[in-house]
Amino acid sequence: MVQDILQAAAETFARLGYARTTTNRIAARAGVSVGSLYQYFPHKDSLLMRLLTGHHAEVHQVIDRALEQLADPGIPLEKSLRKLLTELTALHAADPSLTKALSAAVLRESPAVDELHKEQDVEHLQRVSTLLAERPDVRQGDHRAMAALLGQTIGQLTRWLVHDTPAGIDHTTLLEELVQLLTRYLRK
Amino acid sequence: MVQDILQAAAETFARLGYARTTTNRIAARAGVSVGSLYQYFPHKDSLLMRLLTGHHAEVHQVIDRALEQLADPGIPLEKSLRKLLTELTALHAADPSLTKALSAAVLRESPAVDELHKEQDVEHLQRVSTLLAERPDVRQGDHRAMAALLGQTIGQLTRWLVHDTPAGIDHTTLLEELVQLLTRYLRK
Amino acid sequence: MVQDILQAAAETFARLGYARTTTNRIAARAGVSVGSLYQYFPHKDSLLMRLLTGHHAEVHQVIDRALEQLADPGIPLEKSLRKLLTELTALHAADPSLTKALSAAVLRESPAVDELHKEQDVEHLQRVSTLLAERPDVRQGDHRAMAALLGQTIGQLTRWLVHDTPAGIDHTTLLEELVQLLTRYLRK
Amino acid sequence: MVQDILQAAAETFARLGYARTTTNRIAARAGVSVGSLYQYFPHKDSLLMRLLTGHHAEVHQVIDRALEQLADPGIPLEKSLRKLLTELTALHAADPSLTKALSAAVLRESPAVDELHKEQDVEHLQRVSTLLAERPDVRQGDHRAMAALLGQTIGQLTRWLVHDTPAGIDHTTLLEELVQLLTRYLRK
DNA sequence: TATGAATGAGCATTCATTCAT
DNA sequence: TATGAATGAATGCTCATTCAT
């Protein structure tokens, strides 16, 4: 039942945005009563947080694997980045309503969700920063800044790629361009 | 008074998001009565639209100037991009609550504002695309895709730069990194 | 200016009803500012009352003339009644929006207007009652009750005749039927 | 609960008129919360419509029975009319606030309720018209006009009889006078 | 454990009325 | 005297949340 509710929540948040989504509507779509929804989720907000937590876990798994690969200087930068981006967009595309629901637009409507990111992001920043410093084919510079920019670019443009691509532009082309953007940015 | 109201609206939207902002609160912060607010703005929505329209005009002015410069092959790509990004971030920084209020997060909560962008963006895409094709120092490729990616990157990362920069990273450094990201992406 | 305002008020009350009519709208239609309206009329209500008072004066003039005629046993009952009804409907038809505005529907929405009628009606009741008793061609009975019923019938059906006549029924015929209704009711 | 709400609505509409009645007040008087009111009635308007529909059904039952009796020439006109009027006033008197709430004054304030009447009335008009034509003791004439006048008189004066009877006049006397009014109008 | 009727604080919006100019 | 911008109390309606069954 928890899964049904979460799925219904994701779909409805994605379609209507957080504010216009009512808990009654979510419950109805999930085929349960509001009462049951509140048995498992204390707030409307908690639905979003649970969705987010789950998604984060998946994303971080993908990223962690990518970071391992990036740590190996034998594997070309471009190849690792392409793999990361491919897996990330695949993840988003797998459950579009979920990722749409978790888009910045929806998230920022809900209070206190913002913080969740920060911690993990700070840790990541450090790891990526060191990693860049250690790769011989990555150019010199303020690696913390580079890591931060890298992270943002990947996060934001990946979402854009899956959800808001302008009409008439090929998806694969765009993905490849994104690979180029990042590779050219990092390499010497 | 209209200006007071708009300023109050921007600040409140920025702080609480569209949904949690009430028209009464805006009026109170502006030091006027709700009635007065409704004398000048027919809907809560219209406040956002007015804010958006004004901001859009400024942004487009900056962009148009940048595009002119980019059309001149005598001026180095890097220099033009740096100027564009500097001006754009300056614009955002000039009235932070305004730009925060107009962040995607806030905008997407309000119906029917989304569309406003689309038209102009399509036109821009075409212009930038041609421009890239004509610059000798820009590499070959699907210029439409490149233009689209370029636009998104500038838009999203500029906002991030001004509003969500992680603690401990120098602003100017980050701006320069962004210049590098774009220049390296475009040039041969 | 007072006349313009009253005319505008009558038209608007007639069209929208009392509740949906705003003082601003009345002022606009009269081509003056709300401020001016409030210079001459202390309340929204007072517009209705002034309209009512004026109309009442006219109605009572007609009725008083009719009562004089009715007091003369030489003039046939039917003739007097026909004259009264003709003049009354003419009065209503002369300024339809005025009488529509003063229809029970509109009046009862406004507080404290109801009372105005009562006094005069009580006086009338007495006069008509005596009059009926003195006419030889009027049948015996509780003349007060008859007078009351007579007054109501005339008042309500006259308004109906002018404003809500069902489609496909001739006006003149209906007026004549009303004459019959009353004549047959009163005469021996 | 629906019944409590309807009763409270009737009483409040009757006392204050439609416009000055608030849904919160109705809910309070019914001893429920506004939310509950809106669970069963989508609009303020729907309360009036539900009240009206129910009342209409009762009235039409009474009228239909009366029309059956009127169709039988063996039963004296006067007797049938007296029965109809007695039952009709009894109906109104049974729940005075209901009928007061449904008086023209209240109804016309609410949009879109007016139309409900019209249809049925047109049908009735036809039935009564034929009926009058077929009764040997009814005088000749434009029977459609007579039926229309008859209907109006009964409707309006019945309401008046129950709700606005002037002080000092006996109810029963007035009812009997009304019977006379109608009988004398119709018969040869 | 599941239900869904009931709750009521809260919101966008209107409009009679005032008052500085 | 005329204006109309400003006021703010009041209204219809929504929706997150509770709790008796």
PDB file of N, CA and C in Angstrom, chain A residues 73-135:
ATOM      1  N   PRO A  73      42.561   6.251 -13.825  1.00  0.00           N
ATOM      2  CA  PRO A  73      43.055   7.126 -14.899  1.00  0.00           C
ATOM      3  C   PRO A  73      43.182   6.377 -16.220  1.00  0.00           C
ATOM      4  N   GLY A  74      43.079   5.045 -16.153  1.00  0.00           N
ATOM      5  CA  GLY A  74      43.172   4.274 -17.383  1.00  0.00           C
ATOM      6  C   GLY A  74      41.947   4.423 -18.263  1.00  0.00           C
ATOM      7  N   ILE A  75      40.829   4.736 -17.632  1.00  0.00           N
ATOM      8  CA  ILE A  75      39.600   4.904 -18.406  1.00  0.00           C
ATOM      9  C   ILE A  75      39.468   6.370 -18.830  1.00  0.00           C
ATOM     10  N   PRO A  76      39.282   6.577 -20.129  1.00  0.00           N
ATOM     11  CA  PRO A  76      39.206   7.963 -20.622  1.00  0.00           C
ATOM     12  C   PRO A  76      38.072   8.742 -19.934  1.00  0.00           C
ATOM     13  N   LEU A  77      38.354   9.979 -19.668  1.00  0.00           N
ATOM     14  CA  LEU A  77      37.389  10.876 -19.044  1.00  0.00           C
ATOM     15  C   LEU A  77      36.055  10.853 -19.781  1.00  0.00           C
ATOM     16  N   GLU A  78      36.139  11.031 -21.075  1.00  0.00           N
ATOM     17  CA  GLU A  78      34.928  11.109 -21.892  1.00  0.00           C
ATOM     18  C   GLU A  78      34.054   9.879 -21.729  1.00  0.00           C
ATOM     19  N   LYS A  79      34.685   8.750 -21.703  1.00  0.00           N
ATOM     20  CA  LYS A  79      33.934   7.509 -21.599  1.00  0.00           C
ATOM     21  C   LYS A  79      33.186   7.437 -20.260  1.00  0.00           C
ATOM     22  N   SER A  80      33.896   7.789 -19.198  1.00  0.00           N
ATOM     23  CA  SER A  80      33.267   7.759 -17.875  1.00  0.00           C
ATOM     24  C   SER A  80      32.106   8.731 -17.784  1.00  0.00           C
ATOM     25  N   LEU A  81      32.311   9.914 -18.320  1.00  0.00           N
ATOM     26  CA  LEU A  81      31.237  10.912 -18.257  1.00  0.00           C
ATOM     27  C   LEU A  81      30.033  10.454 -19.064  1.00  0.00           C
ATOM     28  N   ARG A  82      30.311   9.887 -20.249  1.00  0.00           N
ATOM     29  CA  ARG A  82      29.196   9.426 -21.072  1.00  0.00           C
ATOM     30  C   ARG A  82      28.397   8.366 -20.330  1.00  0.00           C
ATOM     31  N   LYS A  83      29.116   7.490 -19.685  1.00  0.00           N
ATOM     32  CA  LYS A  83      28.427   6.419 -18.951  1.00  0.00           C
ATOM     33  C   LYS A  83      27.573   7.009 -17.826  1.00  0.00           C
ATOM     34  N   LEU A  84      28.159   7.919 -17.089  1.00  0.00           N
ATOM     35  CA  LEU A  84      27.416   8.550 -16.006  1.00  0.00           C
ATOM     36  C   LEU A  84      26.137   9.215 -16.507  1.00  0.00           C
ATOM     37  N   LEU A  85      26.290  10.019 -17.545  1.00  0.00           N
ATOM     38  CA  LEU A  85      25.123  10.741 -18.061  1.00  0.00           C
ATOM     39  C   LEU A  85      24.066   9.798 -18.628  1.00  0.00           C
ATOM     40  N   THR A  86      24.535   8.760 -19.303  1.00  0.00           N
ATOM     41  CA  THR A  86      23.581   7.797 -19.853  1.00  0.00           C
ATOM     42  C   THR A  86      22.777   7.139 -18.734  1.00  0.00           C
ATOM     43  N   GLU A  87      23.481   6.705 -17.721  1.00  0.00           N
ATOM     44  CA  GLU A  87      22.772   6.041 -16.621  1.00  0.00           C
ATOM     45  C   GLU A  87      21.850   6.998 -15.874  1.00  0.00           C
ATOM     46  N   LEU A  88      22.301   8.207 -15.726  1.00  0.00           N
ATOM     47  CA  LEU A  88      21.486   9.192 -15.012  1.00  0.00           C
ATOM     48  C   LEU A  88      20.194   9.517 -15.778  1.00  0.00           C
ATOM     49  N   THR A  89      20.321   9.752 -17.060  1.00  0.00           N
ATOM     50  CA  THR A  89      19.109  10.048 -17.837  1.00  0.00           C
ATOM     51  C   THR A  89      18.209   8.816 -17.889  1.00  0.00           C
ATOM     52  N   ALA A  90      18.832   7.641 -17.946  1.00  0.00           N
ATOM     53  CA  ALA A  90      18.020   6.421 -17.943  1.00  0.00           C
ATOM     54  C   ALA A  90      17.212   6.340 -16.654  1.00  0.00           C
ATOM     55  N   LEU A  91      17.864   6.680 -15.579  1.00  0.00           N
ATOM     56  CA  LEU A  91      17.193   6.661 -14.279  1.00  0.00           C
ATOM     57  C   LEU A  91      15.981   7.605 -14.281  1.00  0.00           C
ATOM     58  N   HIS A  92      16.199   8.782 -14.769  1.00  0.00           N
ATOM     59  CA  HIS A  92      15.098   9.753 -14.827  1.00  0.00           C
ATOM     60  C   HIS A  92      13.990   9.266 -15.739  1.00  0.00           C
ATOM     61  N   ALA A  93      14.397   8.724 -16.867  1.00  0.00           N
ATOM     62  CA  ALA A  93      13.407   8.312 -17.853  1.00  0.00           C
ATOM     63  C   ALA A  93      12.612   7.100 -17.375  1.00  0.00           C
ATOM     64  N   ALA A  94      13.201   6.318 -16.487  1.00  0.00           N
ATOM     65  CA  ALA A  94      12.544   5.093 -16.036  1.00  0.00           C
ATOM     66  C   ALA A  94      11.214   5.385 -15.339  1.00  0.00           C
ATOM     67  N   ASP A  95      11.190   6.415 -14.539  1.00  0.00           N
ATOM     68  CA  ASP A  95       9.937   6.785 -13.872  1.00  0.00           C
ATOM     69  C   ASP A  95       9.775   8.299 -13.992  1.00  0.00           C
ATOM     70  N   PRO A  96       9.322   8.721 -15.149  1.00  0.00           N
ATOM     71  CA  PRO A  96       9.317  10.162 -15.443  1.00  0.00           C
ATOM     72  C   PRO A  96       8.518  10.962 -14.425  1.00  0.00           C
ATOM     73  N   SER A  97       7.391  10.439 -14.030  1.00  0.00           N
ATOM     74  CA  SER A  97       6.590  11.236 -13.103  1.00  0.00           C
ATOM     75  C   SER A  97       7.322  11.402 -11.781  1.00  0.00           C
ATOM     76  N   LEU A  98       8.075  10.399 -11.398  1.00  0.00           N
ATOM     77  CA  LEU A  98       8.836  10.537 -10.166  1.00  0.00           C
ATOM     78  C   LEU A  98       9.829  11.685 -10.260  1.00  0.00           C
ATOM     79  N   THR A  99      10.622  11.678 -11.304  1.00  0.00           N
ATOM     80  CA  THR A  99      11.638  12.726 -11.401  1.00  0.00           C
ATOM     81  C   THR A  99      11.034  14.091 -11.646  1.00  0.00           C
ATOM     82  N   LYS A 100       9.950  14.109 -12.376  1.00  0.00           N
ATOM     83  CA  LYS A 100       9.271  15.391 -12.572  1.00  0.00           C
ATOM     84  C   LYS A 100       8.789  15.897 -11.214  1.00  0.00           C
ATOM     85  N   ALA A 101       8.235  14.999 -10.445  1.00  0.00           N
ATOM     86  CA  ALA A 101       7.733  15.377  -9.123  1.00  0.00           C
ATOM     87  C   ALA A 101       8.853  15.926  -8.255  1.00  0.00           C
ATOM     88  N   LEU A 102      10.021  15.413  -8.475  1.00  0.00           N
ATOM     89  CA  LEU A 102      11.140  15.834  -7.648  1.00  0.00           C
ATOM     90  C   LEU A 102      11.928  16.986  -8.253  1.00  0.00           C
ATOM     91  N   SER A 103      11.392  17.535  -9.320  1.00  0.00           N
ATOM     92  CA  SER A 103      12.100  18.658  -9.937  1.00  0.00           C
ATOM     93  C   SER A 103      12.118  19.826  -8.957  1.00  0.00           C
ATOM     94  N   ALA A 104      13.082  20.655  -9.128  1.00  0.00           N
ATOM     95  CA  ALA A 104      13.245  21.803  -8.233  1.00  0.00           C
ATOM     96  C   ALA A 104      11.922  22.539  -8.023  1.00  0.00           C
ATOM     97  N   ALA A 105      11.191  22.656  -9.105  1.00  0.00           N
ATOM     98  CA  ALA A 105       9.931  23.390  -9.042  1.00  0.00           C
ATOM     99  C   ALA A 105       9.035  22.866  -7.945  1.00  0.00           C
ATOM    100  N   VAL A 106       8.910  21.560  -7.903  1.00  0.00           N
ATOM    101  CA  VAL A 106       8.027  20.965  -6.914  1.00  0.00           C
ATOM    102  C   VAL A 106       8.663  21.008  -5.533  1.00  0.00           C
ATOM    103  N   LEU A 107       9.935  20.658  -5.488  1.00  0.00           N
ATOM    104  CA  LEU A 107      10.590  20.559  -4.193  1.00  0.00           C
ATOM    105  C   LEU A 107      10.566  21.853  -3.404  1.00  0.00           C
ATOM    106  N   ARG A 108      10.822  22.937  -4.087  1.00  0.00           N
ATOM    107  CA  ARG A 108      10.962  24.155  -3.309  1.00  0.00           C
ATOM    108  C   ARG A 108       9.640  24.669  -2.736  1.00  0.00           C
ATOM    109  N   GLU A 109       8.527  24.094  -3.210  1.00  0.00           N
ATOM    110  CA  GLU A 109       7.242  24.486  -2.635  1.00  0.00           C
ATOM    111  C   GLU A 109       7.074  23.933  -1.232  1.00  0.00           C
ATOM    112  N   SER A 110       7.774  22.854  -1.001  1.00  0.00           N
ATOM    113  CA  SER A 110       7.631  22.199   0.290  1.00  0.00           C
ATOM    114  C   SER A 110       8.725  22.694   1.230  1.00  0.00           C
ATOM    115  N   PRO A 111       8.365  23.028   2.443  1.00  0.00           N
ATOM    116  CA  PRO A 111       9.362  23.572   3.364  1.00  0.00           C
ATOM    117  C   PRO A 111      10.320  22.476   3.811  1.00  0.00           C
ATOM    118  N   ALA A 112      11.496  22.852   4.204  1.00  0.00           N
ATOM    119  CA  ALA A 112      12.416  21.964   4.928  1.00  0.00           C
ATOM    120  C   ALA A 112      12.910  20.747   4.161  1.00  0.00           C
ATOM    121  N   VAL A 113      12.669  20.714   2.874  1.00  0.00           N
ATOM    122  CA  VAL A 113      13.211  19.574   2.139  1.00  0.00           C
ATOM    123  C   VAL A 113      14.594  19.933   1.618  1.00  0.00           C
ATOM    124  N   ASP A 114      14.746  21.212   1.389  1.00  0.00           N
ATOM    125  CA  ASP A 114      16.001  21.722   0.850  1.00  0.00           C
ATOM    126  C   ASP A 114      17.235  21.196   1.590  1.00  0.00           C
ATOM    127  N   GLU A 115      17.121  21.157   2.895  1.00  0.00           N
ATOM    128  CA  GLU A 115      18.296  20.848   3.714  1.00  0.00           C
ATOM    129  C   GLU A 115      18.893  19.476   3.430  1.00  0.00           C
ATOM    130  N   LEU A 116      18.003  18.516   3.193  1.00  0.00           N
ATOM    131  CA  LEU A 116      18.454  17.148   2.974  1.00  0.00           C
ATOM    132  C   LEU A 116      19.654  17.037   2.042  1.00  0.00           C
ATOM    133  N   HIS A 117      19.561  17.784   0.933  1.00  0.00           N
ATOM    134  CA  HIS A 117      20.640  17.749  -0.056  1.00  0.00           C
ATOM    135  C   HIS A 117      21.982  18.116   0.561  1.00  0.00           C
ATOM    136  N   LYS A 118      21.984  19.286   1.086  1.00  0.00           N
ATOM    137  CA  LYS A 118      23.212  19.973   1.484  1.00  0.00           C
ATOM    138  C   LYS A 118      24.304  19.055   2.064  1.00  0.00           C
ATOM    139  N   GLU A 119      23.937  18.330   3.098  1.00  0.00           N
ATOM    140  CA  GLU A 119      24.940  17.489   3.751  1.00  0.00           C
ATOM    141  C   GLU A 119      25.687  16.602   2.758  1.00  0.00           C
ATOM    142  N   GLN A 120      24.907  15.787   2.092  1.00  0.00           N
ATOM    143  CA  GLN A 120      25.524  14.851   1.171  1.00  0.00           C
ATOM    144  C   GLN A 120      26.314  15.565   0.100  1.00  0.00           C
ATOM    145  N   ASP A 121      25.772  16.680  -0.333  1.00  0.00           N
ATOM    146  CA  ASP A 121      26.442  17.414  -1.395  1.00  0.00           C
ATOM    147  C   ASP A 121      27.820  17.895  -0.968  1.00  0.00           C
ATOM    148  N   VAL A 122      27.905  18.320   0.275  1.00  0.00           N
ATOM    149  CA  VAL A 122      29.196  18.801   0.757  1.00  0.00           C
ATOM    150  C   VAL A 122      30.232  17.676   0.733  1.00  0.00           C
ATOM    151  N   GLU A 123      29.796  16.525   1.158  1.00  0.00           N
ATOM    152  CA  GLU A 123      30.686  15.367   1.158  1.00  0.00           C
ATOM    153  C   GLU A 123      31.128  15.034  -0.272  1.00  0.00           C
ATOM    154  N   HIS A 124      30.150  14.969  -1.147  1.00  0.00           N
ATOM    155  CA  HIS A 124      30.434  14.686  -2.548  1.00  0.00           C
ATOM    156  C   HIS A 124      31.451  15.658  -3.122  1.00  0.00           C
ATOM    157  N   LEU A 125      31.186  16.922  -2.839  1.00  0.00           N
ATOM    158  CA  LEU A 125      32.049  17.974  -3.347  1.00  0.00           C
ATOM    159  C   LEU A 125      33.499  17.653  -3.038  1.00  0.00           C
ATOM    160  N   GLN A 126      33.705  17.250  -1.809  1.00  0.00           N
ATOM    161  CA  GLN A 126      35.070  16.949  -1.383  1.00  0.00           C
ATOM    162  C   GLN A 126      35.657  15.787  -2.182  1.00  0.00           C
ATOM    163  N   ARG A 127      34.869  14.731  -2.291  1.00  0.00           N
ATOM    164  CA  ARG A 127      35.353  13.557  -3.007  1.00  0.00           C
ATOM    165  C   ARG A 127      35.691  13.883  -4.453  1.00  0.00           C
ATOM    166  N   VAL A 128      34.763  14.532  -5.109  1.00  0.00           N
ATOM    167  CA  VAL A 128      34.982  14.843  -6.526  1.00  0.00           C
ATOM    168  C   VAL A 128      36.177  15.768  -6.683  1.00  0.00           C
ATOM    169  N   SER A 129      36.252  16.702  -5.798  1.00  0.00           N
ATOM    170  CA  SER A 129      37.358  17.649  -5.842  1.00  0.00           C
ATOM    171  C   SER A 129      38.711  16.925  -5.801  1.00  0.00           C
ATOM    172  N   THR A 130      38.854  16.026  -4.867  1.00  0.00           N
ATOM    173  CA  THR A 130      40.107  15.258  -4.761  1.00  0.00           C
ATOM    174  C   THR A 130      40.351  14.444  -6.024  1.00  0.00           C
ATOM    175  N   LEU A 131      39.295  13.847  -6.471  1.00  0.00           N
ATOM    176  CA  LEU A 131      39.382  12.998  -7.651  1.00  0.00           C
ATOM    177  C   LEU A 131      39.904  13.762  -8.861  1.00  0.00           C
ATOM    178  N   LEU A 132      39.355  14.940  -9.043  1.00  0.00           N
ATOM    179  CA  LEU A 132      39.796  15.756 -10.180  1.00  0.00           C
ATOM    180  C   LEU A 132      41.280  16.100 -10.037  1.00  0.00           C
ATOM    181  N   ALA A 133      41.655  16.421  -8.805  1.00  0.00           N
ATOM    182  CA  ALA A 133      43.048  16.807  -8.557  1.00  0.00           C
ATOM    183  C   ALA A 133      44.007  15.669  -8.884  1.00  0.00           C
ATOM    184  N   GLU A 134      43.509  14.457  -8.706  1.00  0.00           N
ATOM    185  CA  GLU A 134      44.400  13.314  -8.889  1.00  0.00           C
ATOM    186  C   GLU A 134      44.477  12.791 -10.316  1.00  0.00           C
ATOM    187  N   ARG A 135      43.510  13.157 -11.113  1.00  0.00           N
ATOM    188  CA  ARG A 135      43.544  12.670 -12.499  1.00  0.00           C
ATOM    189  C   ARG A 135      44.536  13.491 -13.301  1.00  0.00           C
TER     190      ARG A 135
END
